[in-house]
PDB file of N, CA and C in Angstrom:
ATOM      1  N   GLY A  58     -42.720 156.193 187.757  1.00 68.00           N
ATOM      2  CA  GLY A  58     -44.043 156.008 188.502  1.00 68.00           C
ATOM      3  C   GLY A  58     -43.965 155.304 190.223  1.00 68.00           C
ATOM      4  N   ILE A  59     -44.666 155.360 190.643  1.00 86.00           N
ATOM      5  CA  ILE A  59     -44.611 155.384 192.113  1.00 86.00           C
ATOM      6  C   ILE A  59     -44.162 153.224 192.568  1.00 86.00           C
ATOM      7  N   PRO A  60     -44.682 152.541 191.517  1.00 87.00           N
ATOM      8  CA  PRO A  60     -44.192 151.345 191.751  1.00 87.00           C
ATOM      9  C   PRO A  60     -42.568 151.903 191.979  1.00 87.00           C
ATOM     10  N   GLU A  61     -41.925 152.376 191.610  1.00 83.00           N
ATOM     11  CA  GLU A  61     -40.347 152.605 191.458  1.00 83.00           C
ATOM     12  C   GLU A  61     -40.002 153.359 192.440  1.00 83.00           C
ATOM     13  N   ILE A  62     -40.712 154.108 193.374  1.00 86.00           N
ATOM     14  CA  ILE A  62     -40.053 154.880 194.263  1.00 86.00           C
ATOM     15  C   ILE A  62     -40.584 154.041 195.164  1.00 86.00           C
ATOM     16  N   VAL A  63     -42.185 153.494 195.904  1.00 92.00           N
ATOM     17  CA  VAL A  63     -42.271 153.012 196.927  1.00 92.00           C
ATOM     18  C   VAL A  63     -42.262 151.534 196.418  1.00 92.00           C
ATOM     19  N   GLU A  64     -41.568 151.052 197.783  1.00 94.00           N
ATOM     20  CA  GLU A  64     -41.601 149.493 198.005  1.00 94.00           C
ATOM     21  C   GLU A  64     -42.750 149.396 198.670  1.00 94.00           C
ATOM     22  N   ASN A  65     -43.421 148.411 198.264  1.00 96.00           N
ATOM     23  CA  ASN A  65     -44.585 147.957 199.143  1.00 96.00           C
ATOM     24  C   ASN A  65     -44.260 147.352 201.043  1.00 96.00           C
ATOM     25  N   GLY A  66     -44.498 147.596 201.462  1.00 94.00           N
ATOM     26  CA  GLY A  66     -44.899 146.709 202.866  1.00 94.00           C
ATOM     27  C   GLY A  66     -43.018 147.463 203.441  1.00 94.00           C
ATOM     28  N   ARG A  67     -42.382 148.099 202.695  1.00 96.00           N
ATOM     29  CA  ARG A  67     -41.377 149.203 203.376  1.00 96.00           C
ATOM     30  C   ARG A  67     -41.355 150.026 203.653  1.00 96.00           C
ATOM     31  N   SER A  68     -41.654 150.835 202.559  1.00 95.00           N
ATOM     32  CA  SER A  68     -40.962 152.231 202.316  1.00 95.00           C
ATOM     33  C   SER A  68     -42.729 152.579 201.921  1.00 95.00           C
ATOM     34  N   GLY A  69     -44.036 152.301 202.004  1.00 95.00           N
ATOM     35  CA  GLY A  69     -45.509 152.740 201.830  1.00 95.00           C
ATOM     36  C   GLY A  69     -45.904 151.028 201.455  1.00 95.00           C
ATOM     37  N   ALA A  70     -47.281 151.585 200.976  1.00 95.00           N
ATOM     38  CA  ALA A  70     -48.206 150.528 200.619  1.00 95.00           C
ATOM     39  C   ALA A  70     -48.711 151.005 199.549  1.00 95.00           C
ATOM     40  N   LEU A  71     -48.774 149.796 198.417  1.00 96.00           N
ATOM     41  CA  LEU A  71     -49.159 149.884 197.148  1.00 96.00           C
ATOM     42  C   LEU A  71     -50.267 149.124 196.826  1.00 96.00           C
ATOM     43  N   VAL A  72     -51.800 149.679 195.685  1.00 96.00           N
ATOM     44  CA  VAL A  72     -53.009 149.222 196.093  1.00 96.00           C
ATOM     45  C   VAL A  72     -53.005 149.300 194.386  1.00 96.00           C
ATOM     46  N   THR A  73     -54.388 148.777 194.458  1.00 95.00           N
ATOM     47  CA  THR A  73     -54.363 148.418 193.186  1.00 95.00           C
ATOM     48  C   THR A  73     -55.585 149.407 192.494  1.00 95.00           C
ATOM     49  N   VAL A  74     -55.347 150.304 191.495  1.00 94.00           N
ATOM     50  CA  VAL A  74     -55.801 151.127 191.328  1.00 94.00           C
ATOM     51  C   VAL A  74     -57.409 151.283 191.019  1.00 94.00           C
ATOM     52  N   GLY A  75     -58.102 152.312 191.663  1.00 96.00           N
ATOM     53  CA  GLY A  75     -59.446 152.146 191.788  1.00 96.00           C
ATOM     54  C   GLY A  75     -60.024 151.152 192.642  1.00 96.00           C
ATOM     55  N   ASP A  76     -59.268 150.207 193.289  1.00 97.00           N
ATOM     56  CA  ASP A  76     -59.702 149.297 194.353  1.00 97.00           C
ATOM     57  C   ASP A  76     -59.536 150.012 195.550  1.00 97.00           C
ATOM     58  N   VAL A  77     -61.056 150.921 195.932  1.00 98.00           N
ATOM     59  CA  VAL A  77     -61.261 151.473 197.444  1.00 98.00           C
ATOM     60  C   VAL A  77     -61.203 150.600 198.781  1.00 98.00           C
ATOM     61  N   GLU A  78     -61.459 149.655 198.421  1.00 98.00           N
ATOM     62  CA  GLU A  78     -61.081 149.186 199.320  1.00 98.00           C
ATOM     63  C   GLU A  78     -59.973 148.373 200.205  1.00 98.00           C
ATOM     64  N   GLU A  79     -59.581 147.830 198.847  1.00 97.00           N
ATOM     65  CA  GLU A  79     -58.063 147.395 199.516  1.00 97.00           C
ATOM     66  C   GLU A  79     -57.029 149.288 199.534  1.00 97.00           C
ATOM     67  N   LEU A  80     -56.778 150.068 199.482  1.00 97.00           N
ATOM     68  CA  LEU A  80     -57.040 151.496 200.203  1.00 97.00           C
ATOM     69  C   LEU A  80     -56.956 151.306 201.448  1.00 97.00           C
ATOM     70  N   ALA A  81     -58.442 151.427 201.312  1.00 98.00           N
ATOM     71  CA  ALA A  81     -59.028 151.661 202.575  1.00 98.00           C
ATOM     72  C   ALA A  81     -58.151 150.698 204.050  1.00 98.00           C
ATOM     73  N   ALA A  82     -58.216 149.472 203.405  1.00 97.00           N
ATOM     74  CA  ALA A  82     -57.603 148.833 204.646  1.00 97.00           C
ATOM     75  C   ALA A  82     -56.321 148.872 204.610  1.00 97.00           C
ATOM     76  N   ALA A  83     -55.102 149.190 203.566  1.00 96.00           N
ATOM     77  CA  ALA A  83     -54.364 149.540 204.169  1.00 96.00           C
ATOM     78  C   ALA A  83     -53.608 150.560 204.940  1.00 96.00           C
ATOM     79  N   ILE A  84     -55.189 151.487 204.862  1.00 97.00           N
ATOM     80  CA  ILE A  84     -55.035 153.158 205.621  1.00 97.00           C
ATOM     81  C   ILE A  84     -55.749 153.023 207.245  1.00 97.00           C
ATOM     82  N   ILE A  85     -55.885 152.072 207.094  1.00 97.00           N
ATOM     83  CA  ILE A  85     -56.562 151.602 208.517  1.00 97.00           C
ATOM     84  C   ILE A  85     -55.650 150.348 208.991  1.00 97.00           C
ATOM     85  N   ALA A  86     -54.833 149.700 208.546  1.00 97.00           N
ATOM     86  CA  ALA A  86     -53.637 148.819 208.514  1.00 97.00           C
ATOM     87  C   ALA A  86     -52.582 150.140 209.569  1.00 97.00           C
ATOM     88  N   MET A  87     -52.360 151.475 208.783  1.00 96.00           N
ATOM     89  CA  MET A  87     -51.149 151.726 209.324  1.00 96.00           C
ATOM     90  C   MET A  87     -51.777 152.897 210.221  1.00 96.00           C
ATOM     91  N   LEU A  88     -53.096 153.349 210.676  1.00 97.00           N
ATOM     92  CA  LEU A  88     -53.128 153.854 212.277  1.00 97.00           C
ATOM     93  C   LEU A  88     -53.488 152.854 213.395  1.00 97.00           C
ATOM     94  N   LYS A  89     -53.564 151.738 212.480  1.00 98.00           N
ATOM     95  CA  LYS A  89     -53.702 150.408 213.916  1.00 98.00           C
ATOM     96  C   LYS A  89     -52.007 150.601 214.263  1.00 98.00           C
ATOM     97  N   SER A  90     -51.039 150.593 213.297  1.00 97.00           N
ATOM     98  CA  SER A  90     -49.725 150.449 214.065  1.00 97.00           C
ATOM     99  C   SER A  90     -49.401 152.065 213.257  1.00 97.00           C
ATOM    100  N   PRO A  91     -49.000 153.324 213.683  1.00 97.00           N
ATOM    101  CA  PRO A  91     -48.315 154.496 214.273  1.00 97.00           C
ATOM    102  C   PRO A  91     -46.878 154.182 213.937  1.00 97.00           C
ATOM    103  N   ASP A  92     -46.453 153.127 214.668  1.00 97.00           N
ATOM    104  CA  ASP A  92     -45.366 152.913 214.724  1.00 97.00           C
ATOM    105  C   ASP A  92     -44.593 152.130 213.299  1.00 97.00           C
ATOM    106  N   ARG A  93     -45.313 150.670 212.558  1.00 97.00           N
ATOM    107  CA  ARG A  93     -44.988 150.599 211.035  1.00 97.00           C
ATOM    108  C   ARG A  93     -45.692 151.411 210.287  1.00 97.00           C
ATOM    109  N   ALA A  94     -46.307 152.583 210.669  1.00 97.00           N
ATOM    110  CA  ALA A  94     -46.385 153.642 209.609  1.00 97.00           C
ATOM    111  C   ALA A  94     -45.066 154.386 209.660  1.00 97.00           C
ATOM    112  N   ARG A  95     -44.621 154.934 211.104  1.00 97.00           N
ATOM    113  CA  ARG A  95     -43.008 155.857 211.229  1.00 97.00           C
ATOM    114  C   ARG A  95     -42.134 155.408 210.337  1.00 97.00           C
ATOM    115  N   GLN A  96     -42.070 153.766 210.614  1.00 97.00           N
ATOM    116  CA  GLN A  96     -40.655 153.506 210.233  1.00 97.00           C
ATOM    117  C   GLN A  96     -40.911 153.045 208.547  1.00 97.00           C
ATOM    118  N   MET A  97     -42.533 152.862 207.562  1.00 97.00           N
ATOM    119  CA  MET A  97     -42.008 152.794 206.032  1.00 97.00           C
ATOM    120  C   MET A  97     -42.035 154.416 206.258  1.00 97.00           C
ATOM    121  N   GLY A  98     -42.501 155.444 206.719  1.00 95.00           N
ATOM    122  CA  GLY A  98     -41.995 156.595 205.908  1.00 95.00           C
ATOM    123  C   GLY A  98     -41.024 156.966 206.112  1.00 95.00           C
ATOM    124  N   GLU A  99     -39.875 156.223 207.457  1.00 97.00           N
ATOM    125  CA  GLU A  99     -38.634 156.777 207.136  1.00 97.00           C
ATOM    126  C   GLU A  99     -38.186 155.932 206.188  1.00 97.00           C
ATOM    127  N   ALA A 100     -38.120 155.081 206.328  1.00 96.00           N
ATOM    128  CA  ALA A 100     -37.919 154.065 205.083  1.00 96.00           C
ATOM    129  C   ALA A 100     -37.814 154.781 203.580  1.00 96.00           C
ATOM    130  N   GLY A 101     -39.564 155.106 203.675  1.00 93.00           N
ATOM    131  CA  GLY A 101     -39.817 156.010 202.237  1.00 93.00           C
ATOM    132  C   GLY A 101     -38.466 157.300 201.985  1.00 93.00           C
ATOM    133  N   TYR A 102     -38.680 158.254 203.381  1.00 94.00           N
ATOM    134  CA  TYR A 102     -37.417 158.998 202.653  1.00 94.00           C
ATOM    135  C   TYR A 102     -36.349 158.958 202.448  1.00 94.00           C
ATOM    136  N   GLN A 103     -35.893 157.575 203.636  1.00 94.00           N
ATOM    137  CA  GLN A 103     -34.583 157.130 203.229  1.00 94.00           C
ATOM    138  C   GLN A 103     -33.964 156.777 201.767  1.00 94.00           C
ATOM    139  N   ARG A 104     -35.286 156.606 201.207  1.00 92.00           N
ATOM    140  CA  ARG A 104     -35.138 155.906 200.184  1.00 92.00           C
ATOM    141  C   ARG A 104     -35.203 156.886 198.588  1.00 92.00           C
ATOM    142  N   VAL A 105     -35.770 157.988 199.066  1.00 89.00           N
ATOM    143  CA  VAL A 105     -36.056 158.899 197.996  1.00 89.00           C
ATOM    144  C   VAL A 105     -34.526 160.028 197.857  1.00 89.00           C
ATOM    145  N   VAL A 106     -33.756 159.951 199.753  1.00 90.00           N
ATOM    146  CA  VAL A 106     -32.933 160.429 199.655  1.00 90.00           C
ATOM    147  C   VAL A 106     -31.764 160.618 198.909  1.00 90.00           C
ATOM    148  N   THR A 107     -31.254 158.878 199.069  1.00 89.00           N
ATOM    149  CA  THR A 107     -30.494 158.190 198.380  1.00 89.00           C
ATOM    150  C   THR A 107     -30.228 158.065 196.980  1.00 89.00           C
ATOM    151  N   LEU A 108     -31.861 157.733 196.716  1.00 86.00           N
ATOM    152  CA  LEU A 108     -31.837 157.046 194.871  1.00 86.00           C
ATOM    153  C   LEU A 108     -32.695 158.466 194.263  1.00 86.00           C
ATOM    154  N   HIS A 109     -33.293 159.504 194.800  1.00 83.00           N
ATOM    155  CA  HIS A 109     -33.790 160.234 193.999  1.00 83.00           C
ATOM    156  C   HIS A 109     -33.381 162.237 194.010  1.00 83.00           C
ATOM    157  N   THR A 110     -31.838 161.419 193.937  1.00 86.00           N
ATOM    158  CA  THR A 110     -31.644 163.382 194.422  1.00 86.00           C
ATOM    159  C   THR A 110     -31.068 163.780 192.740  1.00 86.00           C
ATOM    160  N   VAL A 111     -30.798 164.912 192.840  1.00 88.00           N
ATOM    161  CA  VAL A 111     -31.503 165.844 191.477  1.00 88.00           C
ATOM    162  C   VAL A 111     -30.156 165.692 190.932  1.00 88.00           C
ATOM    163  N   SER A 112     -28.969 165.240 190.871  1.00 89.00           N
ATOM    164  CA  SER A 112     -27.809 164.564 190.651  1.00 89.00           C
ATOM    165  C   SER A 112     -28.056 163.275 189.425  1.00 89.00           C
ATOM    166  N   ARG A 113     -29.056 162.347 190.135  1.00 86.00           N
ATOM    167  CA  ARG A 113     -28.622 161.010 190.411  1.00 86.00           C
ATOM    168  C   ARG A 113     -30.442 161.138 188.760  1.00 86.00           C
ATOM    169  N   GLN A 114     -31.177 162.176 189.108  1.00 86.00           N
ATOM    170  CA  GLN A 114     -32.925 162.292 188.046  1.00 86.00           C
ATOM    171  C   GLN A 114     -32.249 162.710 187.015  1.00 86.00           C
ATOM    172  N   THR A 115     -31.337 163.883 186.500  1.00 91.00           N
ATOM    173  CA  THR A 115     -30.343 164.399 185.934  1.00 91.00           C
ATOM    174  C   THR A 115     -29.924 163.871 184.514  1.00 91.00           C
ATOM    175  N   SER A 116     -28.853 162.797 185.243  1.00 89.00           N
ATOM    176  CA  SER A 116     -28.562 161.694 184.964  1.00 89.00           C
ATOM    177  C   SER A 116     -28.713 161.157 183.490  1.00 89.00           C
ATOM    178  N   GLU A 117     -29.960 160.575 184.639  1.00 87.00           N
ATOM    179  CA  GLU A 117     -31.297 159.154 184.582  1.00 87.00           C
ATOM    180  C   GLU A 117     -31.677 159.568 182.858  1.00 87.00           C
ATOM    181  N   TYR A 118     -32.279 161.548 183.197  1.00 89.00           N
ATOM    182  CA  TYR A 118     -33.129 162.006 182.348  1.00 89.00           C
ATOM    183  C   TYR A 118     -31.861 162.407 180.911  1.00 89.00           C
ATOM    184  N   LEU A 119     -31.051 162.757 181.114  1.00 92.00           N
ATOM    185  CA  LEU A 119     -30.172 163.035 180.028  1.00 92.00           C
ATOM    186  C   LEU A 119     -29.645 161.446 179.018  1.00 92.00           C
ATOM    187  N   LYS A 120     -29.713 160.620 180.205  1.00 92.00           N
ATOM    188  CA  LYS A 120     -29.638 158.967 179.102  1.00 92.00           C
ATOM    189  C   LYS A 120     -30.846 158.909 178.540  1.00 92.00           C
ATOM    190  N   VAL A 121     -31.388 159.199 179.018  1.00 91.00           N
ATOM    191  CA  VAL A 121     -33.000 158.759 178.003  1.00 91.00           C
ATOM    192  C   VAL A 121     -33.016 160.035 176.596  1.00 91.00           C
ATOM    193  N   PHE A 122     -32.509 160.807 177.067  1.00 90.00           N
ATOM    194  CA  PHE A 122     -32.365 162.515 176.539  1.00 90.00           C
ATOM    195  C   PHE A 122     -31.237 162.084 174.949  1.00 90.00           C
ATOM    196  N   MET A 123     -30.259 161.060 175.416  1.00 91.00           N
ATOM    197  CA  MET A 123     -28.986 160.942 174.418  1.00 91.00           C
ATOM    198  C   MET A 123     -29.386 159.259 173.590  1.00 91.00           C
ATOM    199  N   ALA A 124     -30.486 158.913 174.543  1.00 91.00           N
ATOM    200  CA  ALA A 124     -30.560 157.635 174.145  1.00 91.00           C
ATOM    201  C   ALA A 124     -32.078 157.895 172.352  1.00 91.00           C
ATOM    202  N   THR A 125     -32.734 159.163 172.653  1.00 87.00           N
ATOM    203  CA  THR A 125     -33.615 159.173 171.786  1.00 87.00           C
ATOM    204  C   THR A 125     -33.560 160.036 170.859  1.00 87.00           C
ATOM    205  N   THR A 126     -32.527 161.082 170.792  1.00 81.00           N
ATOM    206  CA  THR A 126     -31.635 161.800 169.829  1.00 81.00           C
ATOM    207  C   THR A 126     -30.528 161.077 169.059  1.00 81.00           C
ATOM    208  N   THR A 127     -30.203 160.064 169.371  1.00 70.00           N
ATOM    209  CA  THR A 127     -29.525 159.602 168.655  1.00 70.00           C
ATOM    210  C   THR A 127     -30.420 157.788 167.913  1.00 70.00           C
ATOM    211  N   THR A 128     -31.513 157.662 167.662  1.00 60.00           N
ATOM    212  CA  THR A 128     -31.963 157.196 166.960  1.00 60.00           C
ATOM    213  C   THR A 128     -32.382 156.997 166.273  1.00 60.00           C
TER     214      THR A 128
END
């Protein structure tokens, strides 16, 4: 899910589902600070290319598959 991918305040902004004011505030904060938004985008990119590679995802799916087939 999203909380496993996005580090709130470091690689993006997490807001409460359905809270449009919180979402608007997060968007406005990024618009007011483009350098910070860029840093968060770069941190998010690095997190994805480091932690969510095809080989790692395949390995994680295989673990889940093996766990469910052996029970």
